[in-house]
PDB file of N, CA and C in Angstrom:
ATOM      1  N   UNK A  13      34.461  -9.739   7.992  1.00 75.00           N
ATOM      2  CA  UNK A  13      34.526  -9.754   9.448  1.00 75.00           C
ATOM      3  C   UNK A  13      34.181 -11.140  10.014  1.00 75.00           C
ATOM      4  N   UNK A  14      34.579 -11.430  11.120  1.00 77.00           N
ATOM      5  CA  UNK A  14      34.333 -12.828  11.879  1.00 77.00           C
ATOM      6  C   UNK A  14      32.706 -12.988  12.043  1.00 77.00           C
ATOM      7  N   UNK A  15      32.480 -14.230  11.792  1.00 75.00           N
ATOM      8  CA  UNK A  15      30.898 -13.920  11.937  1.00 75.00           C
ATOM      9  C   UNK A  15      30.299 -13.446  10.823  1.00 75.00           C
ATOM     10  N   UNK A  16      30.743 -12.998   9.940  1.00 86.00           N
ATOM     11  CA  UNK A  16      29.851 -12.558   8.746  1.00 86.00           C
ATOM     12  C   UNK A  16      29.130 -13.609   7.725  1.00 86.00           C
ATOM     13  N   UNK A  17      29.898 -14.413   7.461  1.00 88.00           N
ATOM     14  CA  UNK A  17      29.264 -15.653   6.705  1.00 88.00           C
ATOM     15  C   UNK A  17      28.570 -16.438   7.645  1.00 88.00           C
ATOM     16  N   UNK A  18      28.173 -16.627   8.732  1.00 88.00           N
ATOM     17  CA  UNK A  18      27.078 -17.433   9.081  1.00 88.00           C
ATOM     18  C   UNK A  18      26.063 -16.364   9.440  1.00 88.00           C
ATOM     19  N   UNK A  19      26.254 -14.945   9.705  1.00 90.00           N
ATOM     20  CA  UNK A  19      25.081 -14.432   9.897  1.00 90.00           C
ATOM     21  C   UNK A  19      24.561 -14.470   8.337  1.00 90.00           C
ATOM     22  N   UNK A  20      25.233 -14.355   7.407  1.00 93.00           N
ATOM     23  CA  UNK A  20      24.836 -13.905   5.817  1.00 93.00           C
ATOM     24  C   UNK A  20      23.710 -15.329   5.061  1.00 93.00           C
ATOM     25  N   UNK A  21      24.626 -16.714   5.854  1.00 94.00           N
ATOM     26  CA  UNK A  21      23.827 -17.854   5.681  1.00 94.00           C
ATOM     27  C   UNK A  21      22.852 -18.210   6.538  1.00 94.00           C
ATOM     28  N   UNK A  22      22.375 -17.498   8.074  1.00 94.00           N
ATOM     29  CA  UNK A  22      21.249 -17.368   8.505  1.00 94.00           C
ATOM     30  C   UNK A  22      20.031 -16.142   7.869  1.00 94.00           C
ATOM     31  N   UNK A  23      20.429 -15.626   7.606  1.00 96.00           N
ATOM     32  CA  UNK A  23      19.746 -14.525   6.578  1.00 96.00           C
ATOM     33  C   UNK A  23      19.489 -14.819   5.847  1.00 96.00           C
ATOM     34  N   UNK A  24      19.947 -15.069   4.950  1.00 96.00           N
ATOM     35  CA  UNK A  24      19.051 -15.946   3.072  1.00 96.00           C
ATOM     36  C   UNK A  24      18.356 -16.736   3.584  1.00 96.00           C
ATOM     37  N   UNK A  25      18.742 -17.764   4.661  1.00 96.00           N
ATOM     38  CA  UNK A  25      17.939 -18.818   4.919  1.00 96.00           C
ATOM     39  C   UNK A  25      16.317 -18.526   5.545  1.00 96.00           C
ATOM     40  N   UNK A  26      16.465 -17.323   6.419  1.00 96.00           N
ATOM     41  CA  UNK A  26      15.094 -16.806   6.703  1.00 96.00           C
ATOM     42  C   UNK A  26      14.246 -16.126   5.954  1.00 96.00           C
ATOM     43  N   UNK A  27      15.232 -15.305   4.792  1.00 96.00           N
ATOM     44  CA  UNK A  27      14.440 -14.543   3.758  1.00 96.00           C
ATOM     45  C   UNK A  27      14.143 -15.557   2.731  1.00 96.00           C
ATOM     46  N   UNK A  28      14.638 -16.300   2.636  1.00 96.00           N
ATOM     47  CA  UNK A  28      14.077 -17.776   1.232  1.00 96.00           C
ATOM     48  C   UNK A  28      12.830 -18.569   2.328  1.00 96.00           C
ATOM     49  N   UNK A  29      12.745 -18.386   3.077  1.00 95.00           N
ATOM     50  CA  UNK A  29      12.006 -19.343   4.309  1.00 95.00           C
ATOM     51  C   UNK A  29      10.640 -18.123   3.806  1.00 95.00           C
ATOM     52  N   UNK A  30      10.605 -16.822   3.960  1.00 93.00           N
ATOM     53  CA  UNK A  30       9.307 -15.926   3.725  1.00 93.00           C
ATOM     54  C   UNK A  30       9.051 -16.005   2.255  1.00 93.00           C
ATOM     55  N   UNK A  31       9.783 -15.715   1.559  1.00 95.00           N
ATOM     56  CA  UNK A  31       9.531 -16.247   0.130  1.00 95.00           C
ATOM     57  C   UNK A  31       9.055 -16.788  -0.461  1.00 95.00           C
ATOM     58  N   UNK A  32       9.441 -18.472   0.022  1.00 95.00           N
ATOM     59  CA  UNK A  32       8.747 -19.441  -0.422  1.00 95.00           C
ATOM     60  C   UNK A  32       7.544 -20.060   0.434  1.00 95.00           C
ATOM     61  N   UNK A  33       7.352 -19.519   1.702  1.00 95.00           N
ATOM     62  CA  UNK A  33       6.189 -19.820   2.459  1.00 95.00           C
ATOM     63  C   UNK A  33       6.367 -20.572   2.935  1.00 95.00           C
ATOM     64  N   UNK A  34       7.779 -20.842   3.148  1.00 95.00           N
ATOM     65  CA  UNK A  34       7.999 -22.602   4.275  1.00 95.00           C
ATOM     66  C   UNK A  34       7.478 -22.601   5.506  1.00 95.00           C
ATOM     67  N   UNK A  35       7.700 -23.148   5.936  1.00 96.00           N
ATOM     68  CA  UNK A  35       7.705 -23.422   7.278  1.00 96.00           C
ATOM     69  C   UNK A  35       9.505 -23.562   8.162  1.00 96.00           C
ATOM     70  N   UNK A  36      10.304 -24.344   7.290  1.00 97.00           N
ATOM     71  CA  UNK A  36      11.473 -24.987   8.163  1.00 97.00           C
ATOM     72  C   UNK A  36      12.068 -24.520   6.999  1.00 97.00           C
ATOM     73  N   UNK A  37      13.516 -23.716   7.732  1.00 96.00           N
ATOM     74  CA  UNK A  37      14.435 -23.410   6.988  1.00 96.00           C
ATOM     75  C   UNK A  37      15.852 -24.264   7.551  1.00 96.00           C
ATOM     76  N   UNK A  38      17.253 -25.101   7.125  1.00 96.00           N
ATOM     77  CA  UNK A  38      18.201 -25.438   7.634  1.00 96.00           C
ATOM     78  C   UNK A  38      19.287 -24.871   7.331  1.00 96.00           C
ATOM     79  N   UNK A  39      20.465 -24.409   7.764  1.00 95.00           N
ATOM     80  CA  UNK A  39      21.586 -24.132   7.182  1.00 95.00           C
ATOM     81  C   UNK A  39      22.711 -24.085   8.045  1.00 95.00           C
ATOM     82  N   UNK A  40      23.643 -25.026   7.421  1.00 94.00           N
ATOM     83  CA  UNK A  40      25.504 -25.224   7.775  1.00 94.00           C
ATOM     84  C   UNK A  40      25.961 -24.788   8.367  1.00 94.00           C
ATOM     85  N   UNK A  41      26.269 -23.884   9.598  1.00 90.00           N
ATOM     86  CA  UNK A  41      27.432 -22.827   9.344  1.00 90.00           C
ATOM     87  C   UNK A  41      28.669 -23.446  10.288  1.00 90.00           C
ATOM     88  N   UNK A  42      29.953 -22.684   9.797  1.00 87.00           N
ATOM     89  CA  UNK A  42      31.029 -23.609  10.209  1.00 87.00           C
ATOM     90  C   UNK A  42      31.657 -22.115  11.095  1.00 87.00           C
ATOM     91  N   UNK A  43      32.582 -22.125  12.008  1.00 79.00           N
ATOM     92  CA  UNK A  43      33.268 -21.384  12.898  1.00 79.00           C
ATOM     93  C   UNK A  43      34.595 -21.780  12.751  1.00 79.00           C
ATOM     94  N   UNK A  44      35.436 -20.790  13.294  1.00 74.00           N
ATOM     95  CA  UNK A  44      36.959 -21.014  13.353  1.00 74.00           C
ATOM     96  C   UNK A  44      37.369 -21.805  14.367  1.00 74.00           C
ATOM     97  N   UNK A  45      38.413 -22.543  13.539  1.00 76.00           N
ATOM     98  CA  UNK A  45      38.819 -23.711  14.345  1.00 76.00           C
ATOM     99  C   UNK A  45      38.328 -24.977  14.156  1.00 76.00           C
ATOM    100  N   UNK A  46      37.537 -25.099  12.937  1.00 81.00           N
ATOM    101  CA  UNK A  46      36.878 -26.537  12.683  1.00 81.00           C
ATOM    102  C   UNK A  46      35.470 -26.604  13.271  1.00 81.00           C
ATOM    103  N   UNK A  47      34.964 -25.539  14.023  1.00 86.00           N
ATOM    104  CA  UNK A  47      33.205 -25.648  14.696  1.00 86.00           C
ATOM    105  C   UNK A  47      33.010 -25.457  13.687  1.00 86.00           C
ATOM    106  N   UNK A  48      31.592 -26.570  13.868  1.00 89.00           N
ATOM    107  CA  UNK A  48      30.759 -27.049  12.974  1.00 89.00           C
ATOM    108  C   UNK A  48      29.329 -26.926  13.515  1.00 89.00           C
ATOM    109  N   UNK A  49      28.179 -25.785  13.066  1.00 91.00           N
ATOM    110  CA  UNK A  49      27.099 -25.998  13.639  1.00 91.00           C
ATOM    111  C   UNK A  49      25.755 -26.113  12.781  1.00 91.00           C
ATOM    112  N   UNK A  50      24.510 -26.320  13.619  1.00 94.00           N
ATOM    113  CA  UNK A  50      23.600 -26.664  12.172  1.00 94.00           C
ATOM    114  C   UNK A  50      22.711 -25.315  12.952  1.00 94.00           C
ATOM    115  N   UNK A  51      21.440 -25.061  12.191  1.00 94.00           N
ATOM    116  CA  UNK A  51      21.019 -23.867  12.262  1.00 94.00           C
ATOM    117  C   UNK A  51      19.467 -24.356  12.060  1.00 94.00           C
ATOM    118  N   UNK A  52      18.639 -24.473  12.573  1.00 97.00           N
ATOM    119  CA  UNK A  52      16.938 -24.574  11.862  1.00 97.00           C
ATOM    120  C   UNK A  52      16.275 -23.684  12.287  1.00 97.00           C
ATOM    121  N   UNK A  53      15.330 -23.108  11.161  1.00 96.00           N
ATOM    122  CA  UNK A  53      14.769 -21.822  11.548  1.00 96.00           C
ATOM    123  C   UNK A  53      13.532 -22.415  11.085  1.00 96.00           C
ATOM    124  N   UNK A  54      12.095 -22.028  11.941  1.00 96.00           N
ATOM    125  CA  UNK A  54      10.953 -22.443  11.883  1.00 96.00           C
ATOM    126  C   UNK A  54      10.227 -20.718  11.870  1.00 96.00           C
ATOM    127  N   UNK A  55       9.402 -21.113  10.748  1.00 94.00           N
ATOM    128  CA  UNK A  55       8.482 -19.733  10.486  1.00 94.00           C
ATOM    129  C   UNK A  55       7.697 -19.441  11.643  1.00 94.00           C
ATOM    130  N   UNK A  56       7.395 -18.386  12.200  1.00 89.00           N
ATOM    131  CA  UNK A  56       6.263 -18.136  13.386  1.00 89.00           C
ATOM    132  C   UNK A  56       5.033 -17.980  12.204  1.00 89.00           C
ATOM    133  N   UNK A  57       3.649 -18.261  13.246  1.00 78.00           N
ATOM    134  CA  UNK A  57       2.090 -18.294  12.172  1.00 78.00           C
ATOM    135  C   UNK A  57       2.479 -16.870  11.664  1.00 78.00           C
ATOM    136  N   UNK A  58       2.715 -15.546  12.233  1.00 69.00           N
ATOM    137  CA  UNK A  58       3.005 -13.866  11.330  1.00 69.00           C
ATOM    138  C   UNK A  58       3.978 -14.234  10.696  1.00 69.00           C
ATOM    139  N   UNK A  59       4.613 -14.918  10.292  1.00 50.00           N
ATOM    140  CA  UNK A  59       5.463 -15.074   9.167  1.00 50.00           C
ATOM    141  C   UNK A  59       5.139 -14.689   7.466  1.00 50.00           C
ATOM    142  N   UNK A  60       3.696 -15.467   7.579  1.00 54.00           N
ATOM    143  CA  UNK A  60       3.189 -15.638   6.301  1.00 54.00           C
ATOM    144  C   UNK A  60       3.134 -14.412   5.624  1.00 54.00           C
ATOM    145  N   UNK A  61       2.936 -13.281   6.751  1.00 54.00           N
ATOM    146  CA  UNK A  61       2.492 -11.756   6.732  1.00 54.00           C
ATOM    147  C   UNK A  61       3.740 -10.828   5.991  1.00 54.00           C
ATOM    148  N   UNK A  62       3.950 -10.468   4.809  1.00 56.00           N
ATOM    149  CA  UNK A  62       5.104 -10.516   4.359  1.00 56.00           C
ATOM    150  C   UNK A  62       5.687  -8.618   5.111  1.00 56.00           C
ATOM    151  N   UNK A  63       4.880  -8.189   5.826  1.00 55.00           N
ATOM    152  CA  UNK A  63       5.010  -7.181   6.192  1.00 55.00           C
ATOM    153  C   UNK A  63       4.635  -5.577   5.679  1.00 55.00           C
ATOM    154  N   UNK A  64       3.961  -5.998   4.261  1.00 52.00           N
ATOM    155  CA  UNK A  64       3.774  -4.685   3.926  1.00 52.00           C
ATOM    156  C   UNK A  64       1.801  -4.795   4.047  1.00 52.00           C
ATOM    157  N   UNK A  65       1.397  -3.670   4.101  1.00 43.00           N
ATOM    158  CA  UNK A  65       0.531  -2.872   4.142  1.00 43.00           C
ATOM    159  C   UNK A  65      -0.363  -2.624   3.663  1.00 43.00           C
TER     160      UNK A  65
END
């Protein structure tokens, strides 16, 4: 579907971002028609919190 590969490459990029305990995640994503965009995802401080219990 349209849109599926950059949501799929904002996703790994946030789940490798909790993973590894980063802080700053970056990633590529390109759109139809030649758009070209960049993406940075910054951990919030509950980040670290991997969510379980």
């Amino acid at each position: 579907p349209i849109g599926m590969s950059g949501a799929r490459v904002a996703l790994h990029a946030a789940l490798e971002l909790r993973r590894t305990g980063g802080r700053y995640a970056v990633a590529a994503l390109c759109g139809a028609g030649g758009q070209g965009d960049a993406l940075i995802l910054r951990a919030s401080d509950s980040a670290s919190n991997s969510g379980k219990d």
